[in-house]
One Martini backbone bead per residue (centre of mass of N, CA, C, O) as a GRO file, in nm:
protein
  455
    1PRO     BB    1  21.671  -8.326  -0.658
    2ASN     BB    2  21.668  -8.387  -0.923
    3LEU     BB    3  21.865  -8.708  -0.977
    4ILE     BB    4  21.730  -8.865  -1.289
    5GLU     BB    5  21.819  -8.580  -1.436
    6ILE     BB    6  22.128  -8.697  -1.468
    7GLN     BB    7  22.068  -8.967  -1.675
    8THR     BB    8  21.870  -8.828  -1.894
    9LYS     BB    9  22.066  -8.594  -2.001
   10SER     BB   10  22.245  -8.721  -2.048
   11PHE     BB   11  22.171  -8.886  -2.253
   12GLU     BB   12  22.032  -8.627  -2.402
   13LEU     BB   13  22.336  -8.600  -2.483
   14PHE     BB   14  22.413  -8.836  -2.671
   15LEU     BB   15  22.179  -8.833  -2.917
   16LYS     BB   16  22.282  -8.472  -2.944
   17GLU     BB   17  22.620  -8.545  -2.968
   18GLY     BB   18  22.787  -8.797  -2.939
   19ILE     BB   19  22.733  -8.992  -3.138
   20LYS     BB   20  22.852  -8.821  -3.353
   21LYS     BB   21  23.144  -8.772  -3.232
   22ILE     BB   22  23.213  -9.049  -3.311
   23LEU     BB   23  23.150  -9.075  -3.616
   24LYS     BB   24  23.332  -8.826  -3.687
   25ASP     BB   25  23.626  -9.004  -3.528
   26ILE     BB   26  23.627  -9.210  -3.749
   27SER     BB   27  23.634  -9.052  -4.010
   28PRO     BB   28  23.724  -9.183  -4.199
   29ILE     BB   29  23.728  -9.492  -4.313
   30GLU     BB   30  23.975  -9.749  -4.490
   31SER     BB   31  24.106  -9.848  -4.730
   32ASN     BB   32  24.419 -10.012  -4.726
   33ASN     BB   33  24.530  -9.840  -5.026
   34GLY     BB   34  24.301  -9.536  -4.957
   35ASP     BB   35  24.122  -9.558  -5.202
   36LEU     BB   36  23.885  -9.565  -5.003
   37LYS     BB   37  23.594  -9.410  -4.835
   38LEU     BB   38  23.409  -9.398  -4.521
   39TYR     BB   39  23.135  -9.171  -4.418
   40PHE     BB   40  22.937  -9.060  -4.147
   41ASP     BB   41  22.740  -8.761  -4.209
   42ASP     BB   42  22.492  -8.922  -3.980
   43PHE     BB   43  22.194  -8.979  -3.799
   44TYR     BB   44  21.941  -9.181  -3.683
   45LEU     BB   45  21.653  -9.311  -3.564
   46ASP     BB   46  21.384  -9.494  -3.487
   47LYS     BB   47  21.080  -9.646  -3.379
   48PRO     BB   48  20.987  -9.854  -3.148
   49LYS     BB   49  20.888 -10.121  -3.143
   50TYR     BB   50  20.863 -10.122  -2.839
   51ASN     BB   51  20.713 -10.054  -2.575
   52ILE     BB   52  20.773  -9.989  -2.192
   53GLU     BB   53  20.579 -10.219  -2.141
   54GLU     BB   54  20.579 -10.458  -2.316
   55ALA     BB   55  20.886 -10.521  -2.302
   56LYS     BB   56  20.834 -10.628  -2.001
   57ASN     BB   57  20.624 -10.889  -2.143
   58ARG     BB   58  20.828 -10.951  -2.375
   59ASP     BB   59  21.136 -10.999  -2.253
   60ILE     BB   60  21.244 -10.735  -2.405
   61THR     BB   61  21.426 -10.445  -2.561
   62TYR     BB   62  21.461 -10.160  -2.504
   63TYR     BB   63  21.429 -10.001  -2.880
   64ALA     BB   64  21.646  -9.876  -3.121
   65GLN     BB   65  21.736  -9.784  -3.450
   66LEU     BB   66  22.032  -9.736  -3.565
   67PHE     BB   67  22.178  -9.485  -3.809
   68ALA     BB   68  22.340  -9.434  -4.106
   69LYS     BB   69  22.499  -9.156  -4.352
   70ALA     BB   70  22.633  -9.300  -4.605
   71ARG     BB   71  22.981  -9.251  -4.774
   72LEU     BB   72  23.124  -9.389  -5.076
   73GLU     BB   73  23.452  -9.344  -5.143
   74ASN     BB   74  23.635  -9.290  -5.468
   75VAL     BB   75  23.972  -9.112  -5.501
   76LEU     BB   76  23.987  -9.206  -5.831
   77THR     BB   77  23.709  -9.220  -5.920
   78LYS     BB   78  23.510  -8.946  -5.738
   79GLU     BB   79  23.301  -9.165  -5.633
   80ILE     BB   80  22.941  -9.193  -5.497
   81LYS     BB   81  22.810  -9.322  -5.228
   82GLU     BB   82  22.489  -9.320  -5.102
   83SER     BB   83  22.338  -9.440  -4.716
   84ASN     BB   84  22.207  -9.621  -4.510
   85ILE     BB   85  22.301  -9.794  -4.179
   86LEU     BB   86  22.315 -10.051  -3.995
   87ILE     BB   87  22.453 -10.026  -3.678
   88THR     BB   88  22.220 -10.082  -3.423
   89GLU     BB   89  22.067 -10.138  -3.103
   90LEU     BB   90  21.927  -9.919  -2.910
   91PRO     BB   91  21.900  -9.850  -2.552
   92LEU     BB   92  21.715  -9.697  -2.408
   93ILE     BB   93  21.546  -9.473  -2.196
   94THR     BB   94  21.351  -9.379  -1.899
   95PRO     BB   95  21.201  -9.159  -1.706
   96SER     BB   96  21.315  -9.319  -1.500
   97GLY     BB   97  21.655  -9.426  -1.588
   98THR     BB   98  21.600  -9.644  -1.687
   99PHE     BB   99  21.608  -9.963  -1.904
  100ILE     BB  100  21.561 -10.224  -2.083
  101ILE     BB  101  21.690 -10.543  -2.029
  102ASN     BB  102  21.489 -10.767  -2.185
  103GLY     BB  103  21.206 -10.696  -1.926
  104THR     BB  104  21.491 -10.514  -1.715
  105GLU     BB  105  21.525 -10.324  -1.490
  106ARG     BB  106  21.828 -10.072  -1.550
  107VAL     BB  107  22.106  -9.937  -1.375
  108VAL     BB  108  22.319  -9.704  -1.388
  109ILE     BB  109  22.611  -9.618  -1.304
  110SER     BB  110  22.842  -9.423  -1.159
  111GLN     BB  111  23.151  -9.280  -1.234
  112ILE     BB  112  23.484  -9.164  -1.081
  113VAL     BB  113  23.685  -9.031  -1.283
  114ARG     BB  114  23.954  -8.922  -1.380
  115SER     BB  115  24.020  -8.639  -1.536
  116SER     BB  116  24.245  -8.509  -1.820
  117GLY     BB  117  24.547  -8.468  -1.771
  118ILE     BB  118  24.810  -8.292  -1.542
  119TYR     BB  119  24.993  -8.475  -1.312
  120PHE     BB  120  25.220  -8.381  -0.956
  121THR     BB  121  25.341  -8.559  -0.761
  122LYS     BB  122  25.441  -8.645  -0.344
  123LYS     BB  123  25.706  -8.876  -0.184
  124PHE     BB  124  25.760  -9.039   0.130
  125ASP     BB  125  26.120  -9.141   0.099
  126SER     BB  126  26.337  -9.035   0.303
  127LYS     BB  127  26.269  -8.889   0.046
  128ILE     BB  128  26.196  -8.691  -0.230
  129ARG     BB  129  25.962  -8.718  -0.473
  130TYR     BB  130  25.793  -8.795  -0.804
  131LEU     BB  131  25.484  -8.750  -0.999
  132ALA     BB  132  25.405  -8.808  -1.345
  133GLN     BB  133  25.074  -8.725  -1.556
  134LEU     BB  134  24.940  -8.845  -1.851
  135ILE     BB  135  24.562  -8.777  -1.916
  136PRO     BB  136  24.319  -8.971  -2.117
  137THR     BB  137  24.041  -9.011  -2.217
  138ARG     BB  138  24.210  -9.118  -2.476
  139GLY     BB  139  24.478  -9.353  -2.405
  140ALA     BB  140  24.743  -9.311  -2.355
  141TRP     BB  141  25.037  -9.270  -2.070
  142ILE     BB  142  25.216  -9.103  -1.916
  143GLU     BB  143  25.537  -9.160  -1.683
  144TYR     BB  144  25.683  -9.030  -1.428
  145GLU     BB  145  25.984  -9.185  -1.219
  146GLN     BB  146  26.147  -9.254  -0.921
  147SER     BB  147  26.406  -9.423  -0.797
  148ASN     BB  148  26.539  -9.548  -0.513
  149LYS     BB  149  26.823  -9.485  -0.744
  150ASP     BB  150  26.771  -9.208  -0.884
  151PHE     BB  151  26.653  -9.254  -1.115
  152LEU     BB  152  26.478  -9.149  -1.451
  153TYR     BB  153  26.160  -9.227  -1.587
  154ALA     BB  154  25.969  -9.430  -1.813
  155LYS     BB  155  25.616  -9.433  -1.939
  156LEU     BB  156  25.392  -9.620  -2.204
  157ASP     BB  157  25.143  -9.755  -2.115
  158ARG     BB  158  25.181  -9.898  -1.879
  159SER     BB  159  25.503 -10.047  -1.897
  160LYS     BB  160  25.792 -10.091  -1.904
  161LYS     BB  161  26.024  -9.894  -1.896
  162ILE     BB  162  26.248  -9.615  -1.894
  163PRO     BB  163  26.458  -9.419  -1.960
  164LEU     BB  164  26.409  -9.055  -1.929
  165ASN     BB  165  26.612  -8.995  -2.156
  166LYS     BB  166  26.533  -9.197  -2.432
  167PHE     BB  167  26.275  -9.054  -2.412
  168ILE     BB  168  26.399  -8.803  -2.525
  169CYS     BB  169  26.540  -8.880  -2.764
  170CYS     BB  170  26.292  -8.972  -2.929
  171LEU     BB  171  26.185  -8.649  -2.960
  172GLY     BB  172  26.526  -8.553  -3.076
  173PHE     BB  173  26.728  -8.596  -2.860
  174ASP     BB  174  27.058  -8.728  -2.894
  175THR     BB  175  27.325  -8.539  -2.646
  176LYS     BB  176  27.375  -8.444  -2.424
  177GLU     BB  177  27.372  -8.146  -2.521
  178LYS     BB  178  27.083  -8.131  -2.563
  179ILE     BB  179  26.935  -8.176  -2.361
  180GLU     BB  180  27.050  -8.000  -2.157
  181SER     BB  181  27.040  -7.711  -2.334
  182THR     BB  182  26.711  -7.732  -2.273
  183PHE     BB  183  26.691  -7.856  -1.968
  184GLY     BB  184  26.930  -7.849  -1.792
  185TYR     BB  185  27.065  -7.895  -1.524
  186ASN     BB  186  27.010  -8.249  -1.380
  187LYS     BB  187  27.108  -8.486  -1.111
  188PHE     BB  188  26.909  -8.692  -1.212
  189LEU     BB  189  26.969  -8.676  -1.573
  190ASP     BB  190  27.261  -8.740  -1.487
  191LEU     BB  191  27.259  -9.028  -1.416
  192SER     BB  192  27.103  -9.139  -1.694
  193LEU     BB  193  27.357  -9.025  -1.868
  194LYS     BB  194  27.592  -9.176  -1.713
  195LYS     BB  195  27.511  -9.420  -1.778
  196ASP     BB  196  27.380  -9.412  -2.117
  197GLN     BB  197  27.538  -9.214  -2.393
  198ILE     BB  198  27.422  -9.325  -2.560
  199LEU     BB  199  27.257  -9.180  -2.855
  200ASN     BB  200  27.037  -9.263  -3.098
  201ILE     BB  201  26.661  -9.221  -3.209
  202ASN     BB  202  26.596  -9.508  -3.316
  203GLU     BB  203  26.665  -9.694  -3.088
  204ALA     BB  204  26.485  -9.554  -2.883
  205ILE     BB  205  26.216  -9.635  -3.083
  206ILE     BB  206  26.250  -9.960  -3.015
  207GLU     BB  207  26.280  -9.973  -2.747
  208LEU     BB  208  25.965  -9.840  -2.700
  209HIS     BB  209  25.854 -10.044  -2.838
  210SER     BB  210  25.955 -10.317  -2.672
  211LYS     BB  211  25.825 -10.259  -2.427
  212LEU     BB  212  25.536 -10.265  -2.546
  213HIS     BB  213  25.655 -10.576  -2.657
  214ARG     BB  214  25.787 -10.789  -2.500
  215GLY     BB  215  26.034 -10.732  -2.743
  216GLU     BB  216  25.982 -10.668  -3.028
  217LYS     BB  217  26.141 -10.626  -3.293
  218VAL     BB  218  26.173 -10.392  -3.513
  219PRO     BB  219  26.146 -10.114  -3.772
  220VAL     BB  220  26.176  -9.802  -3.720
  221ASP     BB  221  25.897  -9.742  -3.907
  222VAL     BB  222  25.753  -9.879  -3.735
  223ALA     BB  223  25.734  -9.803  -3.444
  224ARG     BB  224  25.707  -9.528  -3.515
  225GLU     BB  225  25.408  -9.559  -3.611
  226PHE     BB  226  25.305  -9.654  -3.323
  227ILE     BB  227  25.346  -9.406  -3.187
  228PHE     BB  228  25.175  -9.239  -3.364
  229SER     BB  229  24.885  -9.434  -3.260
  230LYS     BB  230  24.925  -9.366  -2.951
  231LEU     BB  231  24.949  -9.025  -2.940
  232PHE     BB  232  24.871  -8.852  -3.237
  233TYR     BB  233  24.577  -9.011  -3.311
  234ALA     BB  234  24.290  -8.906  -3.312
  235LYS     BB  235  24.135  -9.204  -3.277
  236LYS     BB  236  24.322  -9.283  -3.041
  237TYR     BB  237  24.338  -8.992  -2.894
  238ASP     BB  238  24.176  -8.806  -2.599
  239LEU     BB  239  24.116  -8.502  -2.423
  240LEU     BB  240  23.943  -8.288  -2.491
  241ALA     BB  241  23.861  -7.985  -2.429
  242VAL     BB  242  23.970  -8.003  -2.146
  243GLY     BB  243  24.216  -8.130  -2.181
  244ARG     BB  244  24.358  -7.889  -2.292
  245TYR     BB  245  24.311  -7.669  -2.120
  246LYS     BB  246  24.464  -7.783  -1.903
  247PHE     BB  247  24.750  -7.870  -2.037
  248ASN     BB  248  24.760  -7.535  -2.073
  249GLN     BB  249  24.766  -7.437  -1.803
  250LYS     BB  250  25.018  -7.614  -1.707
  251LEU     BB  251  25.237  -7.548  -1.900
  252ASP     BB  252  25.246  -7.301  -1.906
  253VAL     BB  253  25.523  -7.106  -1.861
  254LEU     BB  254  25.391  -6.850  -1.686
  255LYS     BB  255  25.254  -7.031  -1.459
  256ARG     BB  256  25.586  -7.061  -1.318
  257ILE     BB  257  25.788  -6.787  -1.270
  258LYS     BB  258  25.678  -6.651  -1.039
  259ASN     BB  259  25.895  -6.492  -0.857
  260THR     BB  260  26.146  -6.448  -1.065
  261TYR     BB  261  26.416  -6.446  -1.255
  262LEU     BB  262  26.587  -6.350  -1.488
  263ALA     BB  263  26.850  -6.502  -1.722
  264LYS     BB  264  26.828  -6.312  -1.955
  265ASP     BB  265  26.818  -6.136  -2.211
  266LEU     BB  266  26.518  -6.014  -2.402
  267ILE     BB  267  26.473  -6.077  -2.707
  268ASP     BB  268  26.276  -5.889  -3.007
  269PRO     BB  269  26.264  -5.982  -3.319
  270GLU     BB  270  26.121  -5.745  -3.451
  271THR     BB  271  26.363  -5.543  -3.334
  272ASN     BB  272  26.635  -5.641  -3.190
  273GLU     BB  273  26.536  -5.585  -2.910
  274ILE     BB  274  26.535  -5.516  -2.561
  275PHE     BB  275  26.253  -5.615  -2.334
  276LEU     BB  276  26.409  -5.761  -2.142
  277SER     BB  277  26.608  -5.792  -1.857
  278LYS     BB  278  26.799  -5.882  -1.701
  279LYS     BB  279  26.713  -5.928  -1.354
  280THR     BB  280  26.375  -5.945  -1.380
  281PHE     BB  281  26.125  -5.959  -1.222
  282LEU     BB  282  25.862  -6.165  -1.187
  283ASN     BB  283  25.600  -6.040  -1.199
  284GLU     BB  284  25.293  -5.989  -1.282
  285GLU     BB  285  25.284  -5.755  -1.480
  286ILE     BB  286  25.496  -5.911  -1.651
  287ILE     BB  287  25.362  -6.176  -1.672
  288GLU     BB  288  25.126  -6.002  -1.885
  289LYS     BB  289  25.351  -5.868  -2.095
  290LEU     BB  290  25.432  -6.194  -2.158
  291LYS     BB  291  25.186  -6.266  -2.360
  292ASN     BB  292  25.200  -6.007  -2.586
  293LYS     BB  293  25.542  -6.206  -2.622
  294ARG     BB  294  25.549  -6.531  -2.708
  295ASN     BB  295  25.800  -6.484  -2.955
  296CYS     BB  296  26.041  -6.431  -2.736
  297PHE     BB  297  25.972  -6.746  -2.628
  298THR     BB  298  26.028  -6.888  -2.914
  299PHE     BB  299  26.170  -7.202  -2.992
  300GLU     BB  300  26.310  -7.451  -3.207
  301LEU     BB  301  26.391  -7.793  -3.094
  302VAL     BB  302  26.320  -7.957  -3.362
  303ASN     BB  303  26.289  -8.149  -3.659
  304ALA     BB  304  26.039  -8.239  -3.852
  305ASP     BB  305  26.203  -8.519  -3.908
  306ASN     BB  306  26.235  -8.555  -3.552
  307ASN     BB  307  25.938  -8.538  -3.561
  308LEU     BB  308  25.647  -8.783  -3.468
  309GLU     BB  309  25.408  -8.606  -3.609
  310ASN     BB  310  25.541  -8.741  -3.831
  311GLU     BB  311  25.681  -8.800  -4.162
  312ILE     BB  312  25.879  -9.004  -4.225
  313ASN     BB  313  26.186  -8.922  -4.495
  314GLU     BB  314  26.070  -9.180  -4.681
  315GLU     BB  315  25.743  -9.065  -4.709
  316ILE     BB  316  25.831  -8.931  -4.885
  317LEU     BB  317  25.750  -8.772  -5.232
  318THR     BB  318  25.830  -8.448  -5.199
  319TYR     BB  319  25.998  -8.156  -5.256
  320ALA     BB  320  26.082  -7.844  -5.179
  321ASN     BB  321  26.071  -7.486  -5.374
  322TYR     BB  322  26.121  -7.203  -5.488
  323ASN     BB  323  26.111  -6.962  -5.674
  324LYS     BB  324  26.164  -6.666  -5.792
  325ASP     BB  325  25.851  -6.576  -5.681
  326LYS     BB  326  25.833  -6.731  -5.406
  327ILE     BB  327  25.677  -7.008  -5.496
  328LEU     BB  328  25.563  -7.292  -5.422
  329GLU     BB  329  25.725  -7.601  -5.484
  330LEU     BB  330  25.722  -7.963  -5.626
  331TYR     BB  331  25.865  -8.213  -5.617
  332ILE     BB  332  26.025  -8.567  -5.743
  333LYS     BB  333  26.191  -8.743  -5.603
  334ASP     BB  334  26.133  -9.022  -5.721
  335ASN     BB  335  26.083  -9.201  -5.919
  336ILE     BB  336  25.834  -9.337  -6.098
  337ILE     BB  337  25.670  -9.668  -6.173
  338ASN     BB  338  25.610  -9.937  -6.349
  339ILE     BB  339  25.563 -10.261  -6.210
  340LYS     BB  340  25.556 -10.421  -6.496
  341THR     BB  341  25.758 -10.273  -6.701
  342GLY     BB  342  25.958 -10.006  -6.574
  343GLU     BB  343  25.883  -9.741  -6.620
  344ILE     BB  344  25.870  -9.513  -6.650
  345LEU     BB  345  25.634  -9.198  -6.587
  346VAL     BB  346  25.873  -9.001  -6.341
  347GLU     BB  347  26.060  -8.817  -6.305
  348LYS     BB  348  26.305  -8.704  -6.119
  349ASP     BB  349  26.250  -8.346  -6.064
  350THR     BB  350  25.998  -8.330  -6.133
  351LEU     BB  351  25.715  -8.127  -6.142
  352ILE     BB  352  25.423  -8.056  -6.005
  353THR     BB  353  25.168  -8.083  -6.206
  354GLU     BB  354  24.851  -8.219  -6.355
  355GLN     BB  355  24.999  -8.376  -6.566
  356VAL     BB  356  25.134  -8.528  -6.338
  357MET     BB  357  24.826  -8.625  -6.218
  358ASN     BB  358  24.709  -8.789  -6.438
  359ILE     BB  359  24.940  -8.997  -6.462
  360ILE     BB  360  24.937  -9.103  -6.149
  361ARG     BB  361  24.575  -9.204  -6.258
  362LYS     BB  362  24.624  -9.366  -6.465
  363ASN     BB  363  24.847  -9.574  -6.342
  364GLY     BB  364  24.772  -9.665  -6.061
  365GLN     BB  365  24.745  -9.940  -6.122
  366PHE     BB  366  25.070 -10.005  -6.148
  367ILE     BB  367  25.163  -9.847  -5.896
  368HIS     BB  368  25.277  -9.785  -5.601
  369ASP     BB  369  25.076  -9.809  -5.369
  370LYS     BB  370  25.224  -9.583  -5.231
  371VAL     BB  371  25.211  -9.368  -5.366
  372SER     BB  372  24.909  -9.401  -5.444
  373LYS     BB  373  24.841  -9.285  -5.171
  374TYR     BB  374  25.004  -9.011  -5.139
  375PHE     BB  375  24.900  -8.839  -5.449
  376LEU     BB  376  24.567  -8.960  -5.426
  377CYS     BB  377  24.478  -9.012  -5.093
  378ASN     BB  378  24.560  -8.745  -5.028
  379LYS     BB  379  24.603  -8.446  -4.940
  380ASP     BB  380  24.750  -8.183  -4.982
  381LEU     BB  381  25.081  -8.128  -5.108
  382TYR     BB  382  25.063  -7.872  -4.993
  383GLN     BB  383  24.935  -7.925  -4.695
  384LYS     BB  384  25.079  -8.114  -4.664
  385HIS     BB  385  25.423  -7.944  -4.592
  386LYS     BB  386  25.290  -7.715  -4.399
  387GLU     BB  387  25.267  -7.930  -4.156
  388ARG     BB  388  25.555  -8.009  -4.197
  389LYS     BB  389  25.696  -7.947  -3.864
  390GLY     BB  390  25.868  -7.849  -3.599
  391VAL     BB  391  25.908  -7.799  -3.277
  392PHE     BB  392  25.742  -7.584  -3.049
  393ASN     BB  393  25.849  -7.353  -2.772
  394GLU     BB  394  25.880  -7.203  -2.430
  395VAL     BB  395  26.157  -7.054  -2.358
  396LEU     BB  396  26.313  -7.004  -2.061
  397GLU     BB  397  26.506  -6.794  -1.798
  398VAL     BB  398  26.612  -6.843  -1.470
  399TYR     BB  399  26.626  -6.743  -1.111
  400ILE     BB  400  26.679  -6.760  -0.776
  401LEU     BB  401  26.699  -6.738  -0.439
  402ASP     BB  402  26.848  -6.769  -0.160
  403ASN     BB  403  26.868  -6.740   0.209
  404LEU     BB  404  27.043  -6.467   0.100
  405GLY     BB  405  27.050  -6.373  -0.205
  406ASN     BB  406  27.139  -6.551  -0.379
  407PRO     BB  407  27.171  -6.689  -0.697
  408LYS     BB  408  27.104  -6.950  -0.832
  409PRO     BB  409  27.086  -7.144  -1.046
  410THR     BB  410  26.961  -7.204  -1.382
  411ILE     BB  411  26.689  -7.225  -1.554
  412LYS     BB  412  26.491  -7.457  -1.721
  413VAL     BB  413  26.154  -7.306  -1.876
  414ILE     BB  414  25.880  -7.563  -2.060
  415GLY     BB  415  25.665  -7.465  -2.246
  416ASN     BB  416  25.371  -7.507  -2.464
  417ILE     BB  417  25.259  -7.440  -2.769
  418GLN     BB  418  24.914  -7.182  -2.677
  419SER     BB  419  24.808  -7.187  -3.006
  420GLU     BB  420  24.734  -7.548  -2.975
  421ASN     BB  421  24.379  -7.545  -2.898
  422ASN     BB  422  24.262  -7.770  -3.067
  423LYS     BB  423  24.402  -8.027  -2.982
  424GLN     BB  424  24.330  -8.324  -2.853
  425HIS     BB  425  24.647  -8.429  -2.884
  426ILE     BB  426  24.937  -8.515  -2.776
  427THR     BB  427  25.187  -8.310  -2.793
  428VAL     BB  428  25.550  -8.296  -2.783
  429SER     BB  429  25.538  -7.983  -2.639
  430ASP     BB  430  25.386  -8.142  -2.397
  431ILE     BB  431  25.625  -8.358  -2.360
  432ILE     BB  432  25.874  -8.144  -2.313
  433ALA     BB  433  25.718  -7.962  -2.096
  434SER     BB  434  25.661  -8.178  -1.905
  435ILE     BB  435  25.880  -8.252  -1.834
  436SER     BB  436  26.054  -7.964  -1.725
  437TYR     BB  437  25.801  -7.997  -1.444
  438TYR     BB  438  25.936  -8.248  -1.329
  439LEU     BB  439  26.183  -8.105  -1.287
  440ASN     BB  440  26.153  -7.836  -1.169
  441LEU     BB  441  26.075  -7.939  -0.913
  442TYR     BB  442  26.379  -8.001  -0.856
  443GLU     BB  443  26.392  -7.640  -0.804
  444ASP     BB  444  26.129  -7.550  -0.702
  445ILE     BB  445  25.927  -7.536  -0.943
  446GLY     BB  446  25.610  -7.558  -0.884
  447LYS     BB  447  25.320  -7.786  -0.846
  448THR     BB  448  25.162  -7.987  -0.673
  449ASP     BB  449  24.880  -8.200  -0.662
  450ASP     BB  450  24.555  -8.289  -0.536
  451ILE     BB  451  24.441  -8.614  -0.534
  452ASP     BB  452  24.172  -8.521  -0.445
  453HIS     BB  453  24.063  -8.386  -0.620
  454LEU     BB  454  23.808  -8.373  -0.865
  455GLY     BB  455  23.933  -8.171  -1.089
   0.00000   0.00000   0.00000
């Protein structure tokens, strides 16, 4: 086999697709107040100034200049300027798979790294303990583990541990009852809940931020924005398509319930009739039927206000209502004021029309930056409201039999939303499903991975 081809083909793919994807990932770059946006639409490489032999003889690098076709957009005035800008001097690969750096041939040594995905492993230390790792291609790891005293913990980005119940609270579950009704009873999770029964979503978010920042305490909106940027901001967190595929395969609720029994009737929401009766044995044939009826077991677990993927309620400057024709309309939540004169430009509860938007555009420099950015610099306001939604998961209640053939206690099995296969960052739905998978391992539901397997 031509082993050199591994290097040359890889570099060729980088030139054809990799650079374009990187430029797409970082576009647009926004100014602090959001009124300027810099887009990188395309790129091109200049011809190398020196060929391979000349680079060796002159003790210089064999390279080509990389230019990007940039577009600067003023969001307020809609003015656009275009230009070609130099990004870098990019070293080029030679036909023999090497790079000429300062006249010397260098080679790139390939490393074997664990690919993005979710991994569950177990270790034996007088008793079985489980470990979970949620690994992106780029971004913060999430890990779950069990201590020697049997308490369950979570870690974000290899930081200090936070009790798993506190981490769950960050996701929008603010009472012991909510956690148990969602995830079901787990004796190890119950230990943590008994140790610390005071659950407050904002306090939990601040504590998680504090663990990441060596004890630094900040307001909840700052902490929440930081966690959003760590996990749900596509420019900082990337699973790639292969990672999203592996997440969805691992977290599909239907992959975990084979050879279990349905603990309660499954109701079809479209007909309000029983689709599957409780005590149904879930074999491959039944599971195949369930694949086309996911709406029967899809539920909202966290409302829109507590969804970490959404802007916090205080940052939403509009509210929505449906008119008599059932058409969605948006209204101003608070008075929009000229910060220099104190004049009310638009009163609260005003229906947003093109006339209102023109007033805001005309006075953009005299209103608060936050208001200007919200109305003028972001995506369509109606689209923002449509995207602001709760967290949905697929949930089934099942049981297995003991050695005598008697039913064991009911187990809640939670999967992620399989339809969200285009998101290449992690979602709250993924995190909830991964916690469920981890807890289910202690109930003999799910399986662990072979860490020596390179797939």
